[in-house]
Coordinates of C-alpha atoms in Angstrom, one line a residue:
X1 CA 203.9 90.5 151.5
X2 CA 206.1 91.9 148.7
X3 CA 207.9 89.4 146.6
X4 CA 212.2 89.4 147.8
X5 CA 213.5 90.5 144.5
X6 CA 217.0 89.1 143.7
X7 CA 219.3 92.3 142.8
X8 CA 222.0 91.1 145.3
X9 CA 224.7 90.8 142.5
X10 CA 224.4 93.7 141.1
X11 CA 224.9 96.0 144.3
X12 CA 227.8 94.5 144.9
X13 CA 231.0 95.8 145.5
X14 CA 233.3 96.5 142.9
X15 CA 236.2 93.8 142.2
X16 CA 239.5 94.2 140.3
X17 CA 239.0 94.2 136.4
X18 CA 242.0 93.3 134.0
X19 CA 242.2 96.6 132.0
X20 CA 240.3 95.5 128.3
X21 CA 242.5 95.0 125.5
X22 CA 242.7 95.6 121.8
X23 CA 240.4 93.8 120.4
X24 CA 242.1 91.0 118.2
X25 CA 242.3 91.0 114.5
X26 CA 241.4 88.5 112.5
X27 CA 243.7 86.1 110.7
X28 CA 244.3 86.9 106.9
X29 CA 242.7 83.9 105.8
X30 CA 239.0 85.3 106.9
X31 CA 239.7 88.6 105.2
X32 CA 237.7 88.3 101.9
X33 CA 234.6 86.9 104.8
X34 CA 234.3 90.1 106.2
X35 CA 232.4 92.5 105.0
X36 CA 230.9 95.3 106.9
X37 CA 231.4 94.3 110.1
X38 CA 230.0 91.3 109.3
X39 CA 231.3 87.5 108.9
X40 CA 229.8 85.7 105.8
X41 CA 231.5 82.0 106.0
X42 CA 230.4 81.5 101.9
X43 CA 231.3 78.2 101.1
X44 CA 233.7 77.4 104.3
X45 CA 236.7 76.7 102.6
X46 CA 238.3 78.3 105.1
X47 CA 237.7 75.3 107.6
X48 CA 239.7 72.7 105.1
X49 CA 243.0 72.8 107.2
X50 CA 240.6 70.6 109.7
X51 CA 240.7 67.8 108.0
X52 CA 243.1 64.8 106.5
X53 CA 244.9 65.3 103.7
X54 CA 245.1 69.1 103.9
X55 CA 247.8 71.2 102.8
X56 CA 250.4 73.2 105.0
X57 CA 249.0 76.3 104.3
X58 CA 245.6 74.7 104.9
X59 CA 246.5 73.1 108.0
X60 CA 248.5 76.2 109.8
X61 CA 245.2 78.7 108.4
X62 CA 242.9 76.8 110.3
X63 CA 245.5 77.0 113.7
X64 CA 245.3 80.6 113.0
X65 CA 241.4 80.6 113.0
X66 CA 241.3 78.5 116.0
X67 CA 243.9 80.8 118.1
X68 CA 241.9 84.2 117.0
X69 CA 238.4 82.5 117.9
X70 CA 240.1 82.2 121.8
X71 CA 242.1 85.1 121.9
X72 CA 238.7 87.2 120.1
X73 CA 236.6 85.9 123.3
X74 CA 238.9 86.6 125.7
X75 CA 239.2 90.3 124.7
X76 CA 235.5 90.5 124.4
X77 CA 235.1 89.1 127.6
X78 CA 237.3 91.9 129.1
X79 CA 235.3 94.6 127.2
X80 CA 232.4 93.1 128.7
X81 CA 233.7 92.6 132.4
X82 CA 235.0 96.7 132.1
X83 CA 230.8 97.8 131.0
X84 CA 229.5 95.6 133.7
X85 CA 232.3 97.8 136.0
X86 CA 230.9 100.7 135.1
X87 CA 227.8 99.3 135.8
X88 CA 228.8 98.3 139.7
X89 CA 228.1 94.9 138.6
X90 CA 230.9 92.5 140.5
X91 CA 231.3 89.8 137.8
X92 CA 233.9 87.7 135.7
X93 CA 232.0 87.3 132.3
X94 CA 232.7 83.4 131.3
X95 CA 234.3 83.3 128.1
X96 CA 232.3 81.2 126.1
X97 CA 230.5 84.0 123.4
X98 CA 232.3 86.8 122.3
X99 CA 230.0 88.8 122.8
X100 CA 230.0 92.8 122.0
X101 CA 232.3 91.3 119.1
X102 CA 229.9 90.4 116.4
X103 CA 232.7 88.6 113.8
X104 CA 234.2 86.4 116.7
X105 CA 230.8 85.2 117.3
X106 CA 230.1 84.6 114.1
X107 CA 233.6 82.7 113.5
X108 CA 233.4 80.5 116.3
X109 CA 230.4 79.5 115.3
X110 CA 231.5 78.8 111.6
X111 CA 234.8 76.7 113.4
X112 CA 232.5 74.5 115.3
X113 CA 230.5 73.6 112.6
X114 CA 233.2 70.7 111.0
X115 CA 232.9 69.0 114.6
X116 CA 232.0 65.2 113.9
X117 CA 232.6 65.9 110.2
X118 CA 235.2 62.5 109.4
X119 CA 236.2 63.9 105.8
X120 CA 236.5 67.3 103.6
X121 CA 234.3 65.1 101.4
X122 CA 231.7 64.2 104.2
X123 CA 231.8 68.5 105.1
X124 CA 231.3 69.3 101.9
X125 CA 228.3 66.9 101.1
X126 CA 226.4 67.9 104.6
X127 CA 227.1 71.1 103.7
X128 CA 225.8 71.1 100.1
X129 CA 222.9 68.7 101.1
X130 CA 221.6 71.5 103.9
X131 CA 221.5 74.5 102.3
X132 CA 218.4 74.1 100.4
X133 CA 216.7 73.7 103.1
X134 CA 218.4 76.4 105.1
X135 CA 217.7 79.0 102.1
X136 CA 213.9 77.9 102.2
X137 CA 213.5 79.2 105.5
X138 CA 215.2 81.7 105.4
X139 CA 213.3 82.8 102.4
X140 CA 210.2 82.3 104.4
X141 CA 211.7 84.4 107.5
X142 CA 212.7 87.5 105.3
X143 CA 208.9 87.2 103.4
X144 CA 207.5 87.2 106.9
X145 CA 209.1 90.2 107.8
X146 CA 208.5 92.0 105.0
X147 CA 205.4 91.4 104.8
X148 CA 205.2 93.6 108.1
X149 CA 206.5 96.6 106.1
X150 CA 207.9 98.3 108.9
X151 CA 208.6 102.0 109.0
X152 CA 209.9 103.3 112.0
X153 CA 209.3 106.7 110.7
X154 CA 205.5 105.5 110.4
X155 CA 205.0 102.8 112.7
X156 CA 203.9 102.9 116.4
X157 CA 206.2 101.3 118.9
X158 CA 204.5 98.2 118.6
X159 CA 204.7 97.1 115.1
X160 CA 208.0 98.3 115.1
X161 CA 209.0 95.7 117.8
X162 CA 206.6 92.8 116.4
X163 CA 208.6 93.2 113.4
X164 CA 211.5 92.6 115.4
X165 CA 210.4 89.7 117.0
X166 CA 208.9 87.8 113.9
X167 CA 212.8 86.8 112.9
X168 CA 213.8 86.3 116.4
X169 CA 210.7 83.6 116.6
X170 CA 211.1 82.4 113.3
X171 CA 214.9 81.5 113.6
X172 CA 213.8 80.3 117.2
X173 CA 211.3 77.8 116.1
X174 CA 213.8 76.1 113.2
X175 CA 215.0 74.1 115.7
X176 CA 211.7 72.3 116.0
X177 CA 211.1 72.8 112.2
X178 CA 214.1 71.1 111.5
X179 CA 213.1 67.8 112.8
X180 CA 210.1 67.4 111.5
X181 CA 211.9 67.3 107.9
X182 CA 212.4 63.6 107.0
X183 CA 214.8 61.8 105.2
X184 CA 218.2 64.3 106.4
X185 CA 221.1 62.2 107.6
X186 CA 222.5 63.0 110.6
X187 CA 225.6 65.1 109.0
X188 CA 223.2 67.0 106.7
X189 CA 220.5 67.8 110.0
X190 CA 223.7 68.8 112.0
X191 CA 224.7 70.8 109.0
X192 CA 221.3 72.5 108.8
X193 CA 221.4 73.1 112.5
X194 CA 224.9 74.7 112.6
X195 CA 223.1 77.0 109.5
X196 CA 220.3 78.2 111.5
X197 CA 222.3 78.7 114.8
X198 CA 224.1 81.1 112.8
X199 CA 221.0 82.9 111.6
X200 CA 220.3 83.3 115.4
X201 CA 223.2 84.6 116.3
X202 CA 223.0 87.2 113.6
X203 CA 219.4 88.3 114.3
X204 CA 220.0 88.2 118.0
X205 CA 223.0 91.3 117.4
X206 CA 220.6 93.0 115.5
X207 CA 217.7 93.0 117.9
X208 CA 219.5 93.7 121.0
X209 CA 221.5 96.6 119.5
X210 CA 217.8 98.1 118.3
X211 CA 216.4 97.0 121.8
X212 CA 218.8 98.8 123.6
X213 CA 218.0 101.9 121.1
X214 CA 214.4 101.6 122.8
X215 CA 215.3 101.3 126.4
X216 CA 218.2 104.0 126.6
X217 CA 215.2 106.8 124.6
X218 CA 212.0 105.4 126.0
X219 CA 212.6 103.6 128.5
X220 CA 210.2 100.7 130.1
X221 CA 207.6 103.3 131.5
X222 CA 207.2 104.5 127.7
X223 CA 206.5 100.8 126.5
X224 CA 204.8 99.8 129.2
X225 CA 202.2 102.6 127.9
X226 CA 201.9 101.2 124.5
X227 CA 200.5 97.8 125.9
X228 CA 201.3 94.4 127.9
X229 CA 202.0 93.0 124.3
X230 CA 204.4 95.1 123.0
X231 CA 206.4 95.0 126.8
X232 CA 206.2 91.5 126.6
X233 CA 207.7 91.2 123.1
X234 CA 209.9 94.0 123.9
X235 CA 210.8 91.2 127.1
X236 CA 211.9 88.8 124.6
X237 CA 214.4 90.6 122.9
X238 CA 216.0 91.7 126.3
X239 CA 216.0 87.7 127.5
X240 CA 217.0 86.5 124.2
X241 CA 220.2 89.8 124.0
X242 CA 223.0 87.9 125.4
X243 CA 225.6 89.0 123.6
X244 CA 224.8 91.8 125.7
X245 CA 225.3 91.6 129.2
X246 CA 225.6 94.6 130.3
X247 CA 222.3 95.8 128.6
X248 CA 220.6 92.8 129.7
X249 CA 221.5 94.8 133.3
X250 CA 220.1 97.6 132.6
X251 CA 217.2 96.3 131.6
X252 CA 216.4 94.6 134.2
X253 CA 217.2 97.2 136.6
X254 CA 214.5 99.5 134.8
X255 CA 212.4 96.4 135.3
X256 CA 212.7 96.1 138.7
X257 CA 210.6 99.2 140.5
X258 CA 207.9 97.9 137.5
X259 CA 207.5 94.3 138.8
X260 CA 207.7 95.5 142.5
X261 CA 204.4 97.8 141.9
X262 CA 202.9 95.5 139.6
X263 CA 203.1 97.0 136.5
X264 CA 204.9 94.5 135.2
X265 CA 204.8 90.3 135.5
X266 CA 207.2 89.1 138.5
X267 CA 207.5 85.7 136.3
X268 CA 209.2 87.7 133.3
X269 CA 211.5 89.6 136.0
X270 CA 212.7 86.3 137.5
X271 CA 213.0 84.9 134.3
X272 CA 215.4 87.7 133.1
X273 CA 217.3 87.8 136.6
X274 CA 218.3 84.3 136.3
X275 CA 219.7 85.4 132.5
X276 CA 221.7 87.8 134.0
X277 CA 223.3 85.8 136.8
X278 CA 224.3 83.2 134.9
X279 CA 225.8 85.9 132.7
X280 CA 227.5 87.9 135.2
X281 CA 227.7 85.3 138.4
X282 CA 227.7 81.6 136.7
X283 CA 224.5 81.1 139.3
X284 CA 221.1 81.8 138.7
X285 CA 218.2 82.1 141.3
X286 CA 214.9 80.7 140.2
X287 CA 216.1 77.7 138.4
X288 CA 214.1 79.3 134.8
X289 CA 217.6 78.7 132.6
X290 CA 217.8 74.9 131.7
X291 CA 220.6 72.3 130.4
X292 CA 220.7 69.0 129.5
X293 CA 222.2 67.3 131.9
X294 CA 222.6 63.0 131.9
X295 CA 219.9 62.9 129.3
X296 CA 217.3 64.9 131.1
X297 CA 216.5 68.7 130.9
X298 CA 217.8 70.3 134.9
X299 CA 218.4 73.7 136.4
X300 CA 221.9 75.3 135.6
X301 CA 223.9 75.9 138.3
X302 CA 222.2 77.7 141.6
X303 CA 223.2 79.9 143.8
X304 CA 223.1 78.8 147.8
X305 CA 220.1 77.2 149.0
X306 CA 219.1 76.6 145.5
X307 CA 219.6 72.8 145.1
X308 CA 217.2 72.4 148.1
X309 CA 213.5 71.9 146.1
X310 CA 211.8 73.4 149.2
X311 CA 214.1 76.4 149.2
X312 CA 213.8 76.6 145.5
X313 CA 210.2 76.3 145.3
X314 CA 209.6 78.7 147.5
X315 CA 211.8 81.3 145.7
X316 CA 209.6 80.6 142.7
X317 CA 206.3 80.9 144.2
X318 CA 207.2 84.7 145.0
X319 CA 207.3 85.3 141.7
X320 CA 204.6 83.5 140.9
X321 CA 206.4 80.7 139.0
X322 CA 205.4 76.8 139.4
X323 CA 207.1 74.5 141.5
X324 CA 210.3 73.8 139.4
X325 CA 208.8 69.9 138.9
X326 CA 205.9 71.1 137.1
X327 CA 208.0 73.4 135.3
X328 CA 210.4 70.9 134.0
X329 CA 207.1 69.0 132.8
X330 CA 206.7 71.2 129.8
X331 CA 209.7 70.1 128.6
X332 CA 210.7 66.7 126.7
X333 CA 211.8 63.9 128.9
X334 CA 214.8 63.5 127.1
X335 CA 217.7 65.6 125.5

Protein backbone atom coordinates (compact mmCIF):
# COMPACT_ATOMS: atom_id res chain seq x y z
CA UNK A 1 0.00 0.00 0.00
CA UNK A 2 1.56 3.41 -0.71
CA UNK A 3 2.85 5.24 2.21
CA UNK A 4 -0.03 8.56 3.30
CA UNK A 5 2.38 11.37 2.64
CA UNK A 6 1.76 14.37 4.88
CA UNK A 7 1.39 17.58 2.43
CA UNK A 8 -1.89 18.57 4.14
CA UNK A 9 -0.47 22.02 5.27
CA UNK A 10 0.72 23.05 2.42
CA UNK A 11 -2.47 22.72 0.18
CA UNK A 12 -4.14 24.61 2.39
CA UNK A 13 -6.10 27.52 1.87
CA UNK A 14 -4.77 30.75 1.89
CA UNK A 15 -5.14 32.92 5.27
CA UNK A 16 -4.79 36.70 5.83
CA UNK A 17 -1.05 37.92 5.81
CA UNK A 18 -0.06 41.31 7.53
CA UNK A 19 1.45 43.17 4.46
CA UNK A 20 5.67 42.78 5.18
CA UNK A 21 7.39 45.70 6.34
CA UNK A 22 10.65 47.55 5.98
CA UNK A 23 13.01 45.69 7.23
CA UNK A 24 14.49 47.40 10.41
CA UNK A 25 17.77 49.15 10.60
CA UNK A 26 20.13 48.61 12.86
CA UNK A 27 21.00 50.72 15.86
CA UNK A 28 24.13 53.06 15.38
CA UNK A 29 26.01 51.38 17.91
CA UNK A 30 26.41 47.99 15.53
CA UNK A 31 27.46 50.12 12.68
CA UNK A 32 31.30 49.67 12.55
CA UNK A 33 29.99 45.37 12.99
CA UNK A 34 28.59 45.37 9.78
CA UNK A 35 30.32 44.81 7.01
CA UNK A 36 29.07 43.36 3.89
CA UNK A 37 25.95 42.22 4.83
CA UNK A 38 27.49 40.56 7.45
CA UNK A 39 27.57 40.98 11.45
CA UNK A 40 31.15 40.45 12.97
CA UNK A 41 30.58 40.99 16.92
CA UNK A 42 34.81 41.61 17.29
CA UNK A 43 35.38 41.91 20.75
CA UNK A 44 31.54 42.49 21.95
CA UNK A 45 31.90 45.67 23.47
CA UNK A 46 28.87 46.42 22.26
CA UNK A 47 26.96 44.14 24.93
CA UNK A 48 28.66 46.28 28.01
CA UNK A 49 25.32 48.34 28.69
CA UNK A 50 24.24 44.65 30.12
CA UNK A 51 25.94 44.77 32.92
CA UNK A 52 26.47 46.76 36.48
CA UNK A 53 28.28 49.56 36.51
CA UNK A 54 27.76 50.65 32.88
CA UNK A 55 27.45 53.98 31.58
CA UNK A 56 24.27 55.85 30.25
CA UNK A 57 25.25 55.62 26.90
CA UNK A 58 26.24 52.01 27.55
CA UNK A 59 23.14 51.16 29.25
CA UNK A 60 20.50 52.95 26.62
CA UNK A 61 22.94 51.22 23.47
CA UNK A 62 22.30 47.90 24.65
CA UNK A 63 18.18 48.84 25.02
CA UNK A 64 18.59 49.84 21.49
CA UNK A 65 20.24 46.41 20.52
CA UNK A 66 17.65 44.60 22.40
CA UNK A 67 14.55 46.51 20.73
CA UNK A 68 16.08 46.06 16.99
CA UNK A 69 16.90 42.23 17.65
CA UNK A 70 12.65 41.97 18.30
CA UNK A 71 11.49 44.40 16.01
CA UNK A 72 14.40 42.69 13.10
CA UNK A 73 12.43 39.21 13.80
CA UNK A 74 9.28 40.39 13.52
CA UNK A 75 9.84 41.99 10.10
CA UNK A 76 11.56 38.93 8.94
CA UNK A 77 8.93 36.90 10.07
CA UNK A 78 6.48 38.93 7.87
CA UNK A 79 8.81 38.56 4.87
CA UNK A 80 8.76 35.08 5.48
CA UNK A 81 4.94 34.57 6.16
CA UNK A 82 4.33 36.82 2.58
CA UNK A 83 7.01 33.86 0.47
CA UNK A 84 5.24 31.04 2.14
CA UNK A 85 1.82 33.10 0.70
CA UNK A 86 3.08 32.98 -2.45
CA UNK A 87 3.76 29.56 -1.90
CA UNK A 88 -0.14 28.58 -0.81
CA UNK A 89 1.41 27.60 2.35
CA UNK A 90 -1.25 28.71 5.25
CA UNK A 91 1.21 29.56 8.14
CA UNK A 92 2.14 32.18 10.85
CA UNK A 93 6.05 31.78 10.88
CA UNK A 94 6.98 31.85 14.90
CA UNK A 95 9.28 34.57 15.50
CA UNK A 96 11.97 33.13 17.12
CA UNK A 97 15.02 33.40 14.08
CA UNK A 98 15.11 36.13 11.86
CA UNK A 99 15.41 34.31 9.31
CA UNK A 100 15.92 35.64 5.50
CA UNK A 101 17.63 38.48 7.64
CA UNK A 102 21.18 37.30 7.97
CA UNK A 103 22.51 40.39 10.50
CA UNK A 104 19.40 40.03 12.91
CA UNK A 105 20.31 36.48 13.24
CA UNK A 106 23.60 37.03 13.72
CA UNK A 107 22.81 39.95 16.44
CA UNK A 108 20.48 38.03 18.50
CA UNK A 109 22.75 35.59 18.70
CA UNK A 110 25.67 37.85 19.81
CA UNK A 111 22.78 39.54 22.58
CA UNK A 112 22.23 36.16 24.01
CA UNK A 113 25.56 35.38 24.56
CA UNK A 114 26.09 37.63 28.12
CA UNK A 115 23.03 35.50 29.47
CA UNK A 116 24.29 34.05 33.02
CA UNK A 117 27.42 36.24 32.61
CA UNK A 118 27.30 38.08 36.62
CA UNK A 119 30.06 40.78 35.66
CA UNK A 120 31.64 42.81 32.47
CA UNK A 121 34.77 41.26 34.20
CA UNK A 122 33.34 37.56 34.25
CA UNK A 123 32.21 38.31 30.10
CA UNK A 124 35.30 39.40 29.33
CA UNK A 125 37.43 36.51 30.93
CA UNK A 126 34.92 33.71 29.30
CA UNK A 127 35.21 35.44 26.48
CA UNK A 128 39.00 35.83 26.26
CA UNK A 129 39.46 32.19 27.84
CA UNK A 130 37.25 30.69 24.65
CA UNK A 131 38.56 31.96 21.76
CA UNK A 132 41.55 29.96 21.50
CA UNK A 133 39.85 27.20 21.38
CA UNK A 134 37.15 28.54 19.07
CA UNK A 135 40.04 29.79 16.53
CA UNK A 136 41.53 26.18 16.64
CA UNK A 137 38.62 24.78 15.09
CA UNK A 138 37.82 26.95 13.12
CA UNK A 139 41.27 26.74 11.67
CA UNK A 140 40.77 23.06 11.33
CA UNK A 141 37.11 23.62 9.60
CA UNK A 142 38.55 26.18 6.86
CA UNK A 143 41.84 23.62 6.29
CA UNK A 144 39.29 20.89 5.80
CA UNK A 145 37.52 22.65 3.33
CA UNK A 146 40.20 23.76 1.49
CA UNK A 147 41.73 20.99 1.35
CA UNK A 148 38.66 19.94 -1.00
CA UNK A 149 39.67 22.64 -3.49
CA UNK A 150 36.49 23.14 -4.92
CA UNK A 151 35.87 24.59 -8.32
CA UNK A 152 32.47 24.74 -9.31
CA UNK A 153 33.64 25.64 -12.74
CA UNK A 154 35.62 22.14 -12.56
CA UNK A 155 33.88 20.08 -10.16
CA UNK A 156 31.01 17.61 -10.61
CA UNK A 157 27.93 18.17 -8.61
CA UNK A 158 29.10 16.07 -6.01
CA UNK A 159 32.26 17.43 -4.83
CA UNK A 160 30.82 20.62 -5.12
CA UNK A 161 28.16 19.74 -2.40
CA UNK A 162 30.58 17.55 -0.21
CA UNK A 163 32.49 20.59 0.01
CA UNK A 164 29.44 22.18 1.28
CA UNK A 165 28.66 19.82 3.78
CA UNK A 166 32.27 19.31 5.28
CA UNK A 167 31.64 22.90 7.27
CA UNK A 168 28.08 22.18 7.94
CA UNK A 169 29.37 18.75 9.68
CA UNK A 170 32.27 20.14 11.09
CA UNK A 171 30.52 23.20 12.89
CA UNK A 172 27.82 20.41 13.70
CA UNK A 173 29.99 18.08 15.54
CA UNK A 174 31.69 21.02 17.91
CA UNK A 175 29.04 20.57 20.05
CA UNK A 176 30.34 17.11 20.96
CA UNK A 177 33.95 18.26 20.48
CA UNK A 178 33.49 20.77 22.90
CA UNK A 179 32.92 18.61 25.72
CA UNK A 180 35.40 16.46 25.43
CA UNK A 181 37.90 19.46 26.13
CA UNK A 182 38.82 19.32 29.88
CA UNK A 183 39.53 21.73 32.32
CA UNK A 184 36.89 24.88 30.72
CA UNK A 185 34.75 26.40 33.38
CA UNK A 186 31.38 26.54 32.84
CA UNK A 187 31.43 30.42 31.61
CA UNK A 188 34.39 29.77 29.28
CA UNK A 189 32.47 26.20 27.77
CA UNK A 190 29.19 28.41 27.46
CA UNK A 191 31.38 31.09 25.90
CA UNK A 192 32.86 28.60 23.43
CA UNK A 193 29.46 27.27 22.75
CA UNK A 194 27.74 30.69 22.06
CA UNK A 195 31.12 30.97 19.48
CA UNK A 196 30.43 27.98 17.57
CA UNK A 197 26.53 28.46 17.42
CA UNK A 198 27.47 31.45 15.71
CA UNK A 199 29.67 29.67 13.23
CA UNK A 200 26.54 27.60 12.53
CA UNK A 201 24.46 30.10 11.88
CA UNK A 202 26.73 31.67 9.42
CA UNK A 203 27.53 28.48 7.46
CA UNK A 204 23.96 27.44 7.60
CA UNK A 205 23.06 31.06 5.37
CA UNK A 206 25.58 30.20 3.21
CA UNK A 207 24.61 26.62 2.38
CA UNK A 208 20.98 27.14 2.01
CA UNK A 209 21.36 30.20 -0.26
CA UNK A 210 23.88 27.83 -2.52
CA UNK A 211 21.34 24.85 -1.96
CA UNK A 212 18.56 26.68 -3.19
CA UNK A 213 20.96 27.78 -6.31
CA UNK A 214 20.96 23.83 -7.03
CA UNK A 215 17.31 23.01 -6.64
CA UNK A 216 15.76 26.20 -8.48
CA UNK A 217 18.60 25.10 -11.91
CA UNK A 218 18.76 21.31 -11.35
CA UNK A 219 16.33 20.41 -9.61
CA UNK A 220 16.07 16.94 -7.48
CA UNK A 221 15.78 14.66 -10.68
CA UNK A 222 19.21 16.19 -11.75
CA UNK A 223 20.93 15.17 -8.39
CA UNK A 224 19.23 12.29 -7.94
CA UNK A 225 21.26 11.28 -11.24
CA UNK A 226 24.55 12.08 -9.77
CA UNK A 227 24.16 9.45 -6.97
CA UNK A 228 22.23 8.48 -3.53
CA UNK A 229 25.31 10.22 -1.87
CA UNK A 230 25.30 13.42 -3.18
CA UNK A 231 21.06 13.56 -2.78
CA UNK A 232 21.55 12.60 0.57
CA UNK A 233 24.15 15.27 1.37
CA UNK A 234 22.31 17.61 -0.81
CA UNK A 235 19.23 16.33 1.99
CA UNK A 236 21.21 17.75 4.67
CA UNK A 237 21.60 21.08 3.60
CA UNK A 238 17.79 21.33 2.79
CA UNK A 239 17.02 19.87 6.62
CA UNK A 240 19.64 21.82 8.25
CA UNK A 241 18.31 25.49 5.83
CA UNK A 242 16.00 26.89 8.34
CA UNK A 243 16.46 30.21 7.94
CA UNK A 244 14.74 29.37 4.96
CA UNK A 245 11.41 28.25 5.20
CA UNK A 246 10.06 28.78 2.30
CA UNK A 247 12.77 26.96 0.35
CA UNK A 248 12.71 24.22 2.83
CA UNK A 249 8.93 24.00 1.00
CA UNK A 250 9.96 23.78 -2.10
CA UNK A 251 12.19 21.37 -1.51
CA UNK A 252 10.22 19.17 -0.18
CA UNK A 253 7.54 19.49 -2.54
CA UNK A 254 10.12 18.41 -5.41
CA UNK A 255 10.78 15.60 -2.98
CA UNK A 256 7.60 14.40 -2.76
CA UNK A 257 6.58 12.51 -6.32
CA UNK A 258 10.52 11.13 -5.66
CA UNK A 259 9.78 9.39 -2.31
CA UNK A 260 6.23 8.29 -3.58
CA UNK A 261 7.95 6.20 -6.54
CA UNK A 262 10.82 5.26 -4.63
CA UNK A 263 13.48 7.07 -5.92
CA UNK A 264 14.11 8.66 -2.96
CA UNK A 265 14.12 7.39 0.98
CA UNK A 266 10.56 7.92 2.64
CA UNK A 267 12.59 8.32 6.13
CA UNK A 268 14.50 11.52 4.72
CA UNK A 269 11.03 12.89 3.38
CA UNK A 270 9.38 12.48 6.84
CA UNK A 271 12.27 13.69 8.38
CA UNK A 272 12.16 17.07 6.32
CA UNK A 273 8.23 17.25 6.52
CA UNK A 274 8.25 17.43 10.21
CA UNK A 275 11.08 20.45 9.63
CA UNK A 276 8.73 22.14 7.75
CA UNK A 277 5.66 21.89 9.98
CA UNK A 278 7.14 23.01 12.82
CA UNK A 279 8.36 25.93 10.64
CA UNK A 280 5.23 26.77 9.10
CA UNK A 281 2.45 25.06 11.52
CA UNK A 282 4.28 24.84 15.17
CA UNK A 283 3.21 20.77 14.67
CA UNK A 284 5.11 18.23 13.22
CA UNK A 285 3.98 14.69 12.07
CA UNK A 286 6.35 11.91 12.65
CA UNK A 287 7.79 13.02 15.89
CA UNK A 288 11.70 13.08 13.97
CA UNK A 289 12.30 16.92 15.59
CA UNK A 290 13.30 16.60 19.38
CA UNK A 291 13.51 18.95 22.59
CA UNK A 292 14.52 18.62 25.83
CA UNK A 293 11.90 18.48 27.73
CA UNK A 294 12.00 17.79 32.00
CA UNK A 295 15.50 16.45 31.57
CA UNK A 296 14.81 13.92 28.92
CA UNK A 297 15.03 14.30 25.09
CA UNK A 298 10.80 14.11 23.70
CA UNK A 299 8.90 14.90 20.48
CA UNK A 300 8.08 18.71 19.85
CA UNK A 301 4.76 19.41 19.68
CA UNK A 302 2.36 17.00 17.33
CA UNK A 303 -0.22 17.52 15.35
CA UNK A 304 -3.77 15.46 16.27
CA UNK A 305 -3.47 12.03 16.98
CA UNK A 306 0.14 12.35 17.48
CA UNK A 307 0.56 12.07 21.34
CA UNK A 308 -1.18 8.57 20.93
CA UNK A 309 2.22 6.14 20.60
CA UNK A 310 0.01 3.71 18.60
CA UNK A 311 -1.12 6.41 16.23
CA UNK A 312 2.35 7.73 16.14
CA UNK A 313 4.05 4.62 15.56
CA UNK A 314 2.10 3.72 12.97
CA UNK A 315 2.65 7.05 11.04
CA UNK A 316 6.35 6.19 11.33
CA UNK A 317 6.31 2.79 10.12
CA UNK A 318 4.89 4.16 6.66
CA UNK A 319 7.87 5.79 6.24
CA UNK A 320 9.80 3.26 7.32
CA UNK A 321 10.95 4.97 10.54
CA UNK A 322 11.31 2.96 14.03
CA UNK A 323 8.84 2.98 16.65
CA UNK A 324 9.54 6.56 18.17
CA UNK A 325 10.83 4.49 21.66
CA UNK A 326 13.54 2.97 19.84
CA UNK A 327 14.24 6.13 18.17
CA UNK A 328 14.57 8.20 21.21
CA UNK A 329 17.18 5.27 22.34
CA UNK A 330 19.89 6.71 20.21
CA UNK A 331 19.84 9.58 22.08
CA UNK A 332 21.36 10.40 25.62
CA UNK A 333 19.17 9.78 28.54
CA UNK A 334 19.57 13.08 29.80
CA UNK A 335 19.60 16.82 28.51
Amino acid sequence: MMARFRMLFLLAGLSTFSAASAATAPPAVLTPFIHGGSFDPGDYGFVRGAFPDATAQQVADWKAIEAYGKACMHDAALVQDAELKKLGVAASVPEESGYQDHVCMQVNMADSVPDGMKSWEDFQRAMSRSLPYFQTYEIAVYDATKALESDPAKDTLEEQITAHVVPDQMWRFSAESREKIIGLDAPTRNALKSRLISAIINVDWENSHWARHVLETQGWASVLKAGHKPAKMLWTLVQHADVDPGFQVMALRQLEPLARSGQFPKQGYALLTDRVMLATTGKQHYGSQLSCQTHHYAPISLDAGGDNPKTLDARRADMNLPPEATYLKRFPPHC
